[in-house]
CSV table of C-alpha atoms in Angstrom, one decimal:
chain,number,residue,atom,x,y,z
B,217,UNK,CA,45.0,4.5,33.0
B,218,UNK,CA,45.0,8.5,32.2
B,219,UNK,CA,42.2,10.4,33.8
B,220,UNK,CA,39.1,10.2,31.8
B,221,UNK,CA,37.0,13.7,30.9
B,222,UNK,CA,33.2,13.8,31.4
B,223,UNK,CA,31.6,16.2,29.7
B,224,UNK,CA,28.1,17.1,31.5
B,225,UNK,CA,25.4,19.9,32.3
B,226,UNK,CA,24.3,18.7,35.6
B,227,UNK,CA,20.9,19.6,34.4
B,228,UNK,CA,20.8,17.0,32.3
B,229,UNK,CA,19.3,13.8,33.4
B,230,UNK,CA,21.5,11.0,31.4
B,231,UNK,CA,24.7,13.2,32.5
B,232,UNK,CA,23.8,13.0,36.5
B,233,UNK,CA,23.4,9.1,36.0
B,234,UNK,CA,27.1,8.8,34.8
B,235,UNK,CA,28.3,11.3,37.1
B,236,UNK,CA,26.5,9.5,40.3
B,237,UNK,CA,28.4,6.3,38.6
B,238,UNK,CA,31.5,7.9,38.7
B,239,UNK,CA,31.4,9.3,42.2
B,240,UNK,CA,30.2,5.9,43.7
B,241,UNK,CA,33.0,3.9,42.2
B,242,UNK,CA,35.4,6.5,43.1
B,243,UNK,CA,36.8,6.8,39.4
B,244,UNK,CA,38.8,9.8,39.0
B,245,UNK,CA,37.8,12.3,36.2
B,246,UNK,CA,38.0,15.4,35.3
B,247,UNK,CA,34.4,17.1,34.8
B,248,UNK,CA,34.0,19.2,31.7
B,249,UNK,CA,30.8,21.7,32.1
B,250,UNK,CA,28.7,22.0,28.8
B,251,UNK,CA,26.3,24.1,29.3
B,252,UNK,CA,22.9,23.4,27.5
B,253,UNK,CA,21.5,26.7,28.4
B,254,UNK,CA,24.1,28.6,26.5
B,255,UNK,CA,23.9,26.1,23.6
B,256,UNK,CA,27.6,25.1,24.4
B,257,UNK,CA,27.1,21.9,23.0
B,258,UNK,CA,27.2,23.5,19.3
B,259,UNK,CA,30.7,24.6,19.8
B,260,UNK,CA,33.3,23.5,17.3
B,261,UNK,CA,35.7,22.6,20.6
B,262,UNK,CA,32.8,20.2,21.6
B,263,UNK,CA,31.9,19.1,18.5
B,264,UNK,CA,35.3,17.6,17.9
B,265,UNK,CA,34.9,15.2,20.8
B,266,UNK,CA,31.0,14.4,20.1
B,267,UNK,CA,30.0,15.5,16.8
B,268,UNK,CA,26.1,14.4,17.7
B,269,UNK,CA,26.5,17.7,19.9
B,270,UNK,CA,24.7,16.1,23.0
B,271,UNK,CA,26.3,15.2,26.4
B,272,UNK,CA,27.2,13.4,28.2
B,273,UNK,CA,30.1,12.5,26.2
B,274,UNK,CA,33.5,10.5,27.6
B,275,UNK,CA,37.1,11.0,26.3
B,276,UNK,CA,39.2,8.1,27.8
B,277,UNK,CA,42.6,7.9,25.7
B,278,UNK,CA,41.7,8.5,21.9
B,279,UNK,CA,38.0,6.7,22.4
B,280,UNK,CA,35.2,9.5,22.3
B,281,UNK,CA,32.1,8.0,23.4
B,282,UNK,CA,28.5,9.2,23.4
B,283,UNK,CA,25.5,8.2,25.0
B,284,UNK,CA,24.9,7.7,28.9
B,285,UNK,CA,24.1,3.9,29.0
B,286,UNK,CA,26.9,3.2,26.7
B,287,UNK,CA,29.4,5.2,28.6
B,288,UNK,CA,28.4,3.4,31.6
B,289,UNK,CA,28.9,0.0,30.1
B,290,UNK,CA,32.3,0.9,29.2
B,291,UNK,CA,33.1,2.1,32.5
B,292,UNK,CA,32.2,-1.2,34.3
B,293,UNK,CA,33.9,-3.2,31.6
B,294,UNK,CA,37.0,-1.3,31.9
B,295,UNK,CA,37.5,-0.2,35.9
B,296,UNK,CA,37.2,-2.8,38.8
B,297,UNK,CA,33.7,-1.6,39.8
B,298,UNK,CA,31.4,-3.9,42.1
B,299,UNK,CA,30.0,-6.7,40.1
B,300,UNK,CA,26.1,-5.4,40.8
B,301,UNK,CA,26.5,-2.2,38.8
B,302,UNK,CA,26.6,-4.3,35.5
B,303,UNK,CA,26.2,-8.0,36.5
B,304,UNK,CA,28.6,-10.2,34.6
B,305,UNK,CA,25.8,-13.1,35.0
B,306,UNK,CA,24.6,-13.2,31.3
B,307,UNK,CA,20.8,-13.5,32.4
B,308,UNK,CA,21.2,-10.0,34.8
B,309,UNK,CA,23.3,-8.3,32.1
B,310,UNK,CA,21.0,-8.9,29.4
B,311,UNK,CA,17.7,-7.4,31.4
B,312,UNK,CA,19.5,-4.6,32.5
B,313,UNK,CA,20.6,-3.6,29.1
B,314,UNK,CA,17.1,-4.2,28.0
B,315,UNK,CA,15.9,-1.7,30.7
B,316,UNK,CA,18.1,0.7,29.5
B,317,UNK,CA,17.0,0.0,25.6
B,318,UNK,CA,13.3,0.8,27.2
B,319,UNK,CA,14.4,4.0,28.9
B,320,UNK,CA,15.6,5.5,25.9
B,321,UNK,CA,12.4,4.9,23.5
B,322,UNK,CA,10.0,5.3,26.1
B,323,UNK,CA,10.4,7.3,29.8
B,324,UNK,CA,13.0,9.1,28.1
B,325,UNK,CA,10.9,10.5,25.3
B,326,UNK,CA,7.9,11.2,27.4
B,327,UNK,CA,9.9,13.1,30.1
B,328,UNK,CA,11.8,15.3,27.7
B,329,UNK,CA,9.0,16.0,25.4
B,330,UNK,CA,7.1,17.2,28.4
B,331,UNK,CA,9.6,18.6,31.0
B,332,UNK,CA,11.3,20.6,28.1
B,333,UNK,CA,7.6,21.9,26.6
B,334,UNK,CA,6.4,22.7,29.9
B,335,UNK,CA,9.2,23.9,32.0
B,336,UNK,CA,12.4,24.4,30.7
B,337,UNK,CA,10.8,26.3,27.9
B,338,UNK,CA,9.8,28.9,30.6
B,339,UNK,CA,13.5,29.4,32.0
B,340,UNK,CA,14.6,30.2,28.3
B,341,UNK,CA,11.9,32.4,27.7
B,342,UNK,CA,10.5,30.4,24.7
B,343,UNK,CA,7.2,29.2,23.8
B,344,UNK,CA,6.6,25.4,24.4
B,345,UNK,CA,4.8,23.0,22.1
B,346,UNK,CA,1.9,22.5,24.2
B,347,UNK,CA,0.1,20.7,21.5
B,348,UNK,CA,3.0,18.1,21.5
B,349,UNK,CA,2.8,17.4,25.0
B,350,UNK,CA,-0.7,16.6,25.4
B,351,UNK,CA,-0.5,14.4,21.8
B,352,UNK,CA,2.3,12.6,22.6
B,353,UNK,CA,4.6,13.5,25.5
B,354,UNK,CA,2.5,13.3,28.4
B,355,UNK,CA,1.0,10.3,27.6
B,356,UNK,CA,4.1,8.4,26.8
B,357,UNK,CA,5.6,9.7,30.1
B,358,UNK,CA,2.4,8.3,32.1
B,359,UNK,CA,2.4,4.9,30.3
B,360,UNK,CA,6.3,4.6,31.0
B,361,UNK,CA,6.0,5.4,34.5
B,362,UNK,CA,3.0,2.9,35.0
B,363,UNK,CA,5.5,0.4,33.1
B,364,UNK,CA,8.2,1.1,35.1
B,365,UNK,CA,6.1,0.4,38.4
B,366,UNK,CA,4.0,-2.4,36.9
B,367,UNK,CA,6.8,-4.4,34.9
B,368,UNK,CA,10.6,-3.3,35.7
B,369,UNK,CA,9.8,-3.1,39.8
B,370,UNK,CA,7.7,-6.0,39.9
B,371,UNK,CA,10.2,-8.3,41.4
B,372,UNK,CA,13.4,-7.3,43.3
B,373,UNK,CA,14.3,-4.1,45.1
B,374,UNK,CA,16.1,-2.7,41.8
B,375,UNK,CA,15.1,-2.7,38.4
B,376,UNK,CA,14.7,-5.9,36.4
B,377,UNK,CA,14.6,-8.0,39.5
B,378,UNK,CA,17.9,-7.0,40.7
B,379,UNK,CA,18.6,-7.3,44.3
B,380,UNK,CA,21.2,-4.6,44.3
B,381,UNK,CA,21.3,-1.3,42.6
B,382,UNK,CA,22.6,-1.1,38.7
B,383,UNK,CA,23.3,1.4,35.8
B,384,UNK,CA,19.7,0.7,34.6
B,385,UNK,CA,18.6,2.0,38.0
B,386,UNK,CA,20.8,5.2,37.6
B,387,UNK,CA,19.7,5.8,34.2
B,388,UNK,CA,16.2,5.6,34.9
B,389,UNK,CA,16.0,7.3,38.3
B,390,UNK,CA,17.9,10.1,37.2
B,391,UNK,CA,15.1,10.6,34.8
B,392,UNK,CA,12.1,10.5,37.1
B,393,UNK,CA,13.8,13.3,39.1
B,394,UNK,CA,13.7,15.6,36.3
B,395,UNK,CA,10.2,15.6,36.7
B,396,UNK,CA,10.6,17.9,39.5
B,397,UNK,CA,10.9,20.6,37.1
B,398,UNK,CA,7.2,20.2,36.0
B,399,UNK,CA,6.3,21.5,39.8
B,400,UNK,CA,7.1,25.0,38.3
B,401,UNK,CA,5.2,24.8,35.1
B,402,UNK,CA,2.1,26.7,34.4
B,403,UNK,CA,-0.1,23.9,33.5
B,404,UNK,CA,-0.5,20.1,34.0
B,405,UNK,CA,0.5,17.5,37.0
B,406,UNK,CA,3.7,18.0,38.9
B,407,UNK,CA,6.2,15.3,40.0
B,408,UNK,CA,3.9,14.5,43.3
B,409,UNK,CA,1.1,14.0,41.1
B,410,UNK,CA,2.2,11.9,38.2
B,411,UNK,CA,4.0,9.7,41.0
B,412,UNK,CA,1.4,9.4,43.4
B,413,UNK,CA,-0.3,6.2,42.2
B,414,UNK,CA,3.0,4.2,41.8
B,415,UNK,CA,3.9,3.2,45.4
B,416,UNK,CA,6.6,0.8,44.2
B,417,UNK,CA,8.1,3.4,42.3
B,418,UNK,CA,8.1,5.9,44.9
B,419,UNK,CA,9.8,3.5,47.3
B,420,UNK,CA,12.5,2.2,44.8
B,421,UNK,CA,13.4,5.9,44.3
B,422,UNK,CA,13.9,6.4,48.0
B,423,UNK,CA,16.4,2.9,47.9
B,424,UNK,CA,18.2,4.6,44.7
B,425,UNK,CA,18.7,8.0,46.5
B,426,UNK,CA,19.4,6.3,49.7
B,427,UNK,CA,22.1,3.7,48.0
B,428,UNK,CA,24.0,6.7,46.2
B,429,UNK,CA,23.9,9.1,49.5
B,430,UNK,CA,25.6,11.6,49.3
B,431,UNK,CA,26.8,11.6,45.7
B,432,UNK,CA,23.2,11.5,44.5
B,433,UNK,CA,22.0,14.4,46.1
B,434,UNK,CA,25.2,16.6,45.5
B,435,UNK,CA,24.7,15.6,41.7
B,436,UNK,CA,21.1,16.6,41.6
B,437,UNK,CA,22.0,20.1,43.9
B,438,UNK,CA,21.6,22.3,40.6
B,439,UNK,CA,18.4,20.6,39.5
B,440,UNK,CA,16.7,21.1,42.9
B,441,UNK,CA,18.0,24.8,42.6
B,442,UNK,CA,16.4,25.1,39.3
B,443,UNK,CA,13.0,23.5,40.1
B,444,UNK,CA,13.0,26.0,42.7
B,445,UNK,CA,13.4,29.2,40.8
B,446,UNK,CA,10.7,28.1,38.3
B,447,UNK,CA,8.4,27.1,41.2
B,448,UNK,CA,9.2,30.8,42.8
B,449,UNK,CA,8.1,32.7,39.4
B,450,UNK,CA,5.1,30.3,39.2
B,451,UNK,CA,3.9,31.9,42.5
B,452,UNK,CA,4.7,35.4,41.6
B,453,UNK,CA,2.0,37.6,41.4
B,454,UNK,CA,0.8,38.1,38.1
B,455,UNK,CA,2.9,34.5,37.3
B,456,UNK,CA,-0.2,32.9,35.8
B,457,UNK,CA,-0.6,35.5,32.9
B,458,UNK,CA,2.9,34.8,31.6
W,122,UNK,CA,20.6,-25.6,24.8
W,123,UNK,CA,16.6,-25.5,23.8
W,124,UNK,CA,15.4,-23.8,21.1
W,125,UNK,CA,14.3,-20.2,22.1
W,126,UNK,CA,11.5,-18.5,21.0
W,127,UNK,CA,11.5,-15.1,19.2
W,128,UNK,CA,8.2,-13.7,19.1
W,129,UNK,CA,7.6,-11.2,16.0
W,130,UNK,CA,5.8,-9.3,13.6
W,131,UNK,CA,7.7,-8.7,10.1
W,132,UNK,CA,6.2,-5.2,9.9
W,133,UNK,CA,7.8,-4.2,13.0
W,134,UNK,CA,11.4,-3.2,12.2
W,135,UNK,CA,13.4,-4.2,15.3
W,136,UNK,CA,11.5,-7.4,15.1
W,137,UNK,CA,13.4,-8.0,11.5
W,138,UNK,CA,16.6,-6.8,13.0
W,139,UNK,CA,16.6,-9.9,15.4
W,140,UNK,CA,15.2,-12.2,12.5
W,141,UNK,CA,18.1,-11.2,10.4
W,142,UNK,CA,20.6,-11.8,13.0
W,143,UNK,CA,19.2,-15.1,13.8
W,144,UNK,CA,19.3,-16.4,10.0
W,145,UNK,CA,22.5,-15.1,9.4
W,146,UNK,CA,24.3,-16.9,12.6
W,147,UNK,CA,21.8,-20.1,11.8
W,148,UNK,CA,20.4,-20.2,15.2
W,149,UNK,CA,17.6,-22.3,15.4
W,150,UNK,CA,14.7,-20.6,16.8
W,151,UNK,CA,11.0,-20.9,16.8
W,152,UNK,CA,9.4,-18.0,15.5
W,153,UNK,CA,6.0,-17.0,16.9
W,154,UNK,CA,4.0,-14.6,14.9
W,155,UNK,CA,2.5,-11.8,16.9
W,156,UNK,CA,0.6,-9.6,14.1
W,157,UNK,CA,0.7,-6.2,15.6
W,158,UNK,CA,-2.6,-4.9,13.1
W,159,UNK,CA,-4.7,-7.7,15.0
W,160,UNK,CA,-3.5,-6.2,18.3
W,161,UNK,CA,-2.0,-9.7,19.5
W,162,UNK,CA,0.4,-7.7,21.6
W,163,UNK,CA,-2.3,-7.1,24.1
W,164,UNK,CA,-3.6,-10.6,24.4
W,165,UNK,CA,-3.0,-12.2,27.6
W,166,UNK,CA,-1.1,-15.1,26.3
W,167,UNK,CA,1.8,-12.5,24.9
W,168,UNK,CA,1.6,-10.4,28.0
W,169,UNK,CA,2.7,-13.4,30.2
W,170,UNK,CA,5.7,-13.6,27.9
W,171,UNK,CA,6.2,-9.3,27.7
W,172,UNK,CA,4.3,-7.5,30.1
W,173,UNK,CA,5.5,-4.8,28.2
W,174,UNK,CA,2.9,-5.8,25.4
W,175,UNK,CA,5.8,-5.1,22.7
W,176,UNK,CA,7.7,-7.3,20.1
W,177,UNK,CA,10.2,-8.4,19.5
W,178,UNK,CA,10.4,-10.7,22.8
W,179,UNK,CA,12.8,-13.8,23.4
W,180,UNK,CA,11.9,-16.8,25.7
W,181,UNK,CA,15.1,-18.6,26.0
W,182,UNK,CA,14.3,-21.4,28.9
W,183,UNK,CA,12.8,-19.4,31.7
W,184,UNK,CA,14.4,-16.0,30.8
W,185,UNK,CA,11.6,-13.8,28.7
W,186,UNK,CA,13.4,-10.6,27.5
W,187,UNK,CA,12.4,-7.8,25.4
W,188,UNK,CA,14.1,-5.0,23.5
W,189,UNK,CA,15.8,-5.8,20.3
W,190,UNK,CA,19.2,-4.3,21.2
W,191,UNK,CA,19.1,-6.4,24.5
W,192,UNK,CA,18.2,-9.7,22.6
W,193,UNK,CA,21.1,-9.3,19.8
W,194,UNK,CA,23.5,-8.8,22.5
W,195,UNK,CA,22.1,-11.4,24.8
W,196,UNK,CA,22.7,-14.0,21.6
W,197,UNK,CA,25.8,-12.9,20.8
W,198,UNK,CA,26.9,-13.5,24.4
W,199,UNK,CA,25.3,-17.0,24.9
W,200,UNK,CA,26.0,-18.4,21.3
W,201,UNK,CA,28.8,-18.6,19.4
W,202,UNK,CA,28.4,-16.1,16.8
W,203,UNK,CA,31.4,-14.5,14.7
W,204,UNK,CA,33.0,-11.5,16.6
W,205,UNK,CA,32.3,-9.1,14.1
W,206,UNK,CA,28.5,-9.0,15.0
W,207,UNK,CA,29.4,-7.8,18.5
W,208,UNK,CA,33.1,-7.6,18.9
W,209,UNK,CA,34.9,-8.4,22.4
W,210,UNK,CA,37.3,-5.8,21.7
W,211,UNK,CA,35.8,-3.1,24.4
W,212,UNK,CA,36.4,0.1,22.5
W,213,UNK,CA,34.2,-1.6,19.4
W,214,UNK,CA,31.8,-2.8,21.5
W,215,UNK,CA,31.3,0.4,23.5
W,216,UNK,CA,30.7,2.4,20.2
W,217,UNK,CA,28.2,-0.2,18.9
W,218,UNK,CA,26.3,0.1,22.3
W,219,UNK,CA,26.5,4.0,21.8
W,220,UNK,CA,25.3,3.6,18.0
W,221,UNK,CA,22.2,1.3,19.3
W,222,UNK,CA,21.2,3.7,22.2
W,223,UNK,CA,21.4,6.7,19.9
W,224,UNK,CA,18.9,4.8,17.6
W,225,UNK,CA,16.4,4.2,20.2
W,226,UNK,CA,16.0,8.3,21.0
W,227,UNK,CA,16.3,9.4,17.7
W,228,UNK,CA,16.2,7.5,14.6
W,229,UNK,CA,13.4,5.3,16.0
W,230,UNK,CA,11.5,7.8,17.3
W,231,UNK,CA,11.7,10.1,14.1
W,232,UNK,CA,10.9,7.1,11.8
W,233,UNK,CA,8.2,5.6,14.2
W,234,UNK,CA,6.0,8.7,14.4
W,235,UNK,CA,6.3,9.8,10.6
W,236,UNK,CA,5.8,6.5,9.4
W,237,UNK,CA,3.0,5.6,11.8
W,238,UNK,CA,1.1,8.7,11.5
W,239,UNK,CA,1.3,8.9,7.5
W,240,UNK,CA,1.4,5.2,6.1
W,241,UNK,CA,0.4,2.7,8.9
W,242,UNK,CA,-3.0,4.7,9.8
W,243,UNK,CA,-3.7,4.5,6.4
W,244,UNK,CA,-3.5,0.8,6.1
W,245,UNK,CA,-5.6,0.8,9.3
W,246,UNK,CA,-8.2,3.1,8.1
W,247,UNK,CA,-7.7,5.5,11.0
W,248,UNK,CA,-6.7,9.2,11.1
W,249,UNK,CA,-3.1,10.0,11.8
W,250,UNK,CA,-1.8,12.8,13.7
W,251,UNK,CA,-0.2,15.3,10.5
W,252,UNK,CA,0.7,17.8,13.6
W,253,UNK,CA,2.6,15.5,15.6
W,254,UNK,CA,4.7,14.3,12.7
W,255,UNK,CA,5.2,18.4,11.3
W,256,UNK,CA,6.3,19.6,14.6
W,257,UNK,CA,8.3,16.6,15.8
W,258,UNK,CA,8.4,13.3,14.0
W,259,UNK,CA,9.9,14.3,10.5
W,260,UNK,CA,12.1,17.0,11.7
W,261,UNK,CA,13.7,14.3,14.3
W,262,UNK,CA,13.9,11.6,11.4
W,263,UNK,CA,15.6,14.2,9.1
W,264,UNK,CA,18.1,15.2,11.7
W,265,UNK,CA,18.6,11.1,12.5
W,266,UNK,CA,19.1,10.3,9.0
W,267,UNK,CA,21.8,13.0,8.6
W,268,UNK,CA,23.5,12.2,11.6
W,269,UNK,CA,23.5,8.7,10.6
W,270,UNK,CA,25.2,9.9,7.3
W,271,UNK,CA,27.7,12.4,8.8
W,272,UNK,CA,28.7,10.6,12.2
W,273,UNK,CA,27.8,6.8,12.5
W,274,UNK,CA,29.3,6.1,9.2
W,275,UNK,CA,31.8,9.1,8.8
W,276,UNK,CA,34.8,6.2,9.3
W,277,UNK,CA,34.9,2.5,7.8
W,278,UNK,CA,32.5,0.4,5.9
W,279,UNK,CA,30.0,0.1,8.4
W,280,UNK,CA,28.5,1.9,11.8
W,281,UNK,CA,30.6,3.3,14.2
W,282,UNK,CA,33.8,3.0,12.3
W,283,UNK,CA,33.8,-1.1,11.9
W,284,UNK,CA,35.3,-2.9,8.7
W,285,UNK,CA,32.3,-5.7,9.2
W,286,UNK,CA,28.8,-5.8,9.7
W,287,UNK,CA,27.9,-5.5,13.6
W,288,UNK,CA,24.4,-5.6,15.2
W,289,UNK,CA,24.2,-1.7,15.3
W,290,UNK,CA,24.2,-1.9,11.7
W,291,UNK,CA,21.3,-4.4,11.6
W,292,UNK,CA,19.4,-1.9,14.0
W,293,UNK,CA,19.6,1.1,11.9
W,294,UNK,CA,19.2,-0.6,8.6
W,295,UNK,CA,15.6,-2.4,9.5
W,296,UNK,CA,14.7,1.1,10.8
W,297,UNK,CA,15.9,3.1,7.3
W,298,UNK,CA,14.0,0.3,5.6
W,299,UNK,CA,10.8,0.8,7.2
W,300,UNK,CA,10.6,4.4,5.6
W,301,UNK,CA,9.6,2.5,2.4
W,302,UNK,CA,6.3,2.5,3.6
W,303,UNK,CA,6.3,6.8,3.1
W,304,UNK,CA,6.1,5.9,-0.7
W,305,UNK,CA,2.5,5.3,-0.2
W,306,UNK,CA,1.9,8.2,1.9
W,307,UNK,CA,-0.7,11.1,0.7
W,308,UNK,CA,2.0,13.7,1.7
W,309,UNK,CA,5.5,14.3,2.0
W,310,UNK,CA,8.8,12.6,1.2
W,311,UNK,CA,9.1,9.4,0.3
W,312,UNK,CA,12.1,6.9,0.9
W,313,UNK,CA,14.2,8.3,-2.0
W,314,UNK,CA,13.7,11.8,-1.1
W,315,UNK,CA,14.8,11.0,2.1
W,316,UNK,CA,17.9,9.4,1.5
W,317,UNK,CA,18.8,11.0,-1.6
W,318,UNK,CA,21.1,13.6,0.2
W,319,UNK,CA,22.7,11.2,2.2
W,320,UNK,CA,25.3,9.2,-0.3
W,321,UNK,CA,27.5,7.4,2.4
W,322,UNK,CA,24.1,6.0,4.1
W,323,UNK,CA,23.1,4.7,0.4
W,324,UNK,CA,26.1,3.1,0.0
W,325,UNK,CA,26.1,1.6,3.5
W,326,UNK,CA,22.6,0.3,3.2
W,327,UNK,CA,23.5,-1.6,0.0
W,328,UNK,CA,26.4,-3.3,1.7
W,329,UNK,CA,24.1,-4.2,4.6
W,330,UNK,CA,21.4,-5.8,2.3
W,331,UNK,CA,24.4,-7.8,0.3
W,332,UNK,CA,26.3,-8.8,3.2
W,333,UNK,CA,22.7,-10.3,4.7
W,334,UNK,CA,21.9,-11.8,1.2
W,335,UNK,CA,19.2,-13.9,0.9
W,336,UNK,CA,18.3,-13.6,4.5
W,337,UNK,CA,17.7,-10.1,4.4
W,338,UNK,CA,15.4,-9.5,1.6
W,339,UNK,CA,13.5,-12.7,2.9
W,340,UNK,CA,12.9,-10.8,6.0
W,341,UNK,CA,12.1,-7.8,4.4
W,342,UNK,CA,9.4,-9.2,1.7
W,343,UNK,CA,6.2,-8.6,3.7
W,344,UNK,CA,7.2,-4.9,4.3
W,345,UNK,CA,7.6,-4.7,0.3
W,346,UNK,CA,4.1,-6.4,0.1
W,347,UNK,CA,2.8,-4.1,2.4
W,348,UNK,CA,4.5,-0.7,0.8
W,349,UNK,CA,3.3,-2.1,-2.4
W,350,UNK,CA,-0.4,-2.1,-1.3
W,351,UNK,CA,-0.2,1.3,-0.2
W,352,UNK,CA,1.5,2.9,-3.3
W,353,UNK,CA,-1.3,1.0,-5.5
W,354,UNK,CA,-4.1,2.7,-3.4
W,355,UNK,CA,-2.4,6.3,-3.7
W,356,UNK,CA,-2.1,5.6,-7.4
W,357,UNK,CA,-6.0,4.7,-7.6
W,358,UNK,CA,-8.1,6.8,-8.9
W,359,UNK,CA,-9.8,9.4,-6.6
W,360,UNK,CA,-7.1,8.2,-3.8
W,361,UNK,CA,-6.0,11.4,-3.1
W,362,UNK,CA,-9.5,12.5,-2.1
W,363,UNK,CA,-9.1,10.3,1.0
């Protein structure tokens, strides 16, 4: 089978979930960087691969596939990955599909709106929409973190009652990691404050990190650097007047 | 196999997509009404089925499954449905999974925020958040309708280049239908104005309605009634002062 191309930005959480899966499963792939901060997802050569203008995108032969959850489902169905990533048992698979669908409409929206408007805009030097964060983004994020802890991690060591790690864990964990950028935000809770009340979630996040070592940390290196830059800027004299 | 229970409100678009699939495939099921307008999704007896407090939810033996896309994927994997609903061909299936994932994070969010704040709040007699609609909901909805027309319906008669209807079409079409409630909104575009520029989308919507006749119209009857009530209220003398 020809080497697939994976179009990614390591600062994008759905991209990181795909990268961790590829590396954990030892799937050879050509990683093509699409830097969102430079608007490379709007360039014609990338739009020819994914007309939606979003990363990640997979090119496998003549198939161009968007959406991280679909990319991971597809890789599990076409390569010989260990069954726990996307169990063939129909009941387990259904619950993993449900967790990934829930991610897209709840945790992802809450996290994306909050992190974008409170942190990424600082990096880009554009104003954030604080009203949007307060009226929708942050409440959605906080409710989703509670549901992840209360419902999805209620039974079993991994998401949806699984005993071993699955692609749903990768998708959700990489989303939660994005919250570290809030440590550099001028206002509002940072990652520790947001996750603090959720002990099951914290223990699960450690399990995911550890199950995917060392690839997990490698894939998150750029995010950690970005967090560090934001925190340093916040601590610089006069930063609060920005 | 025991008769599954499907917990639904016909005014919820993801519920309607499941209902159309069950009826089209002739799957016997016990329909349990959970009326969102009466907050029945917060009642303990429903939270025991779906602790996320959302409809639809499926109970099949001892499996309790949330999320419309996961419910449809599961039904296609456990009952003898015609292959076009969720093709076994890995490439077609991947694109259908991608379309459903895209739905959750784009069209659904844009539609839900706009319809909720401009129409459903009128019915409930609570204030809508117009700032949220203008800064995020409506732009997201309009971009998603354009992407549905430009990208997902670019090739083939149905979503993602399929020649026959799939579960992705049901999910997306039932979301688009929800926009009819905007016809009763005090301000902003109604359904015709929103869909007008998108000729492929309009032709596709007709194909979905027709492919699922008469079940599609039956399942949408309550939505149409709700639209009618809003439109009549809007046209009543003095309504614009509300």
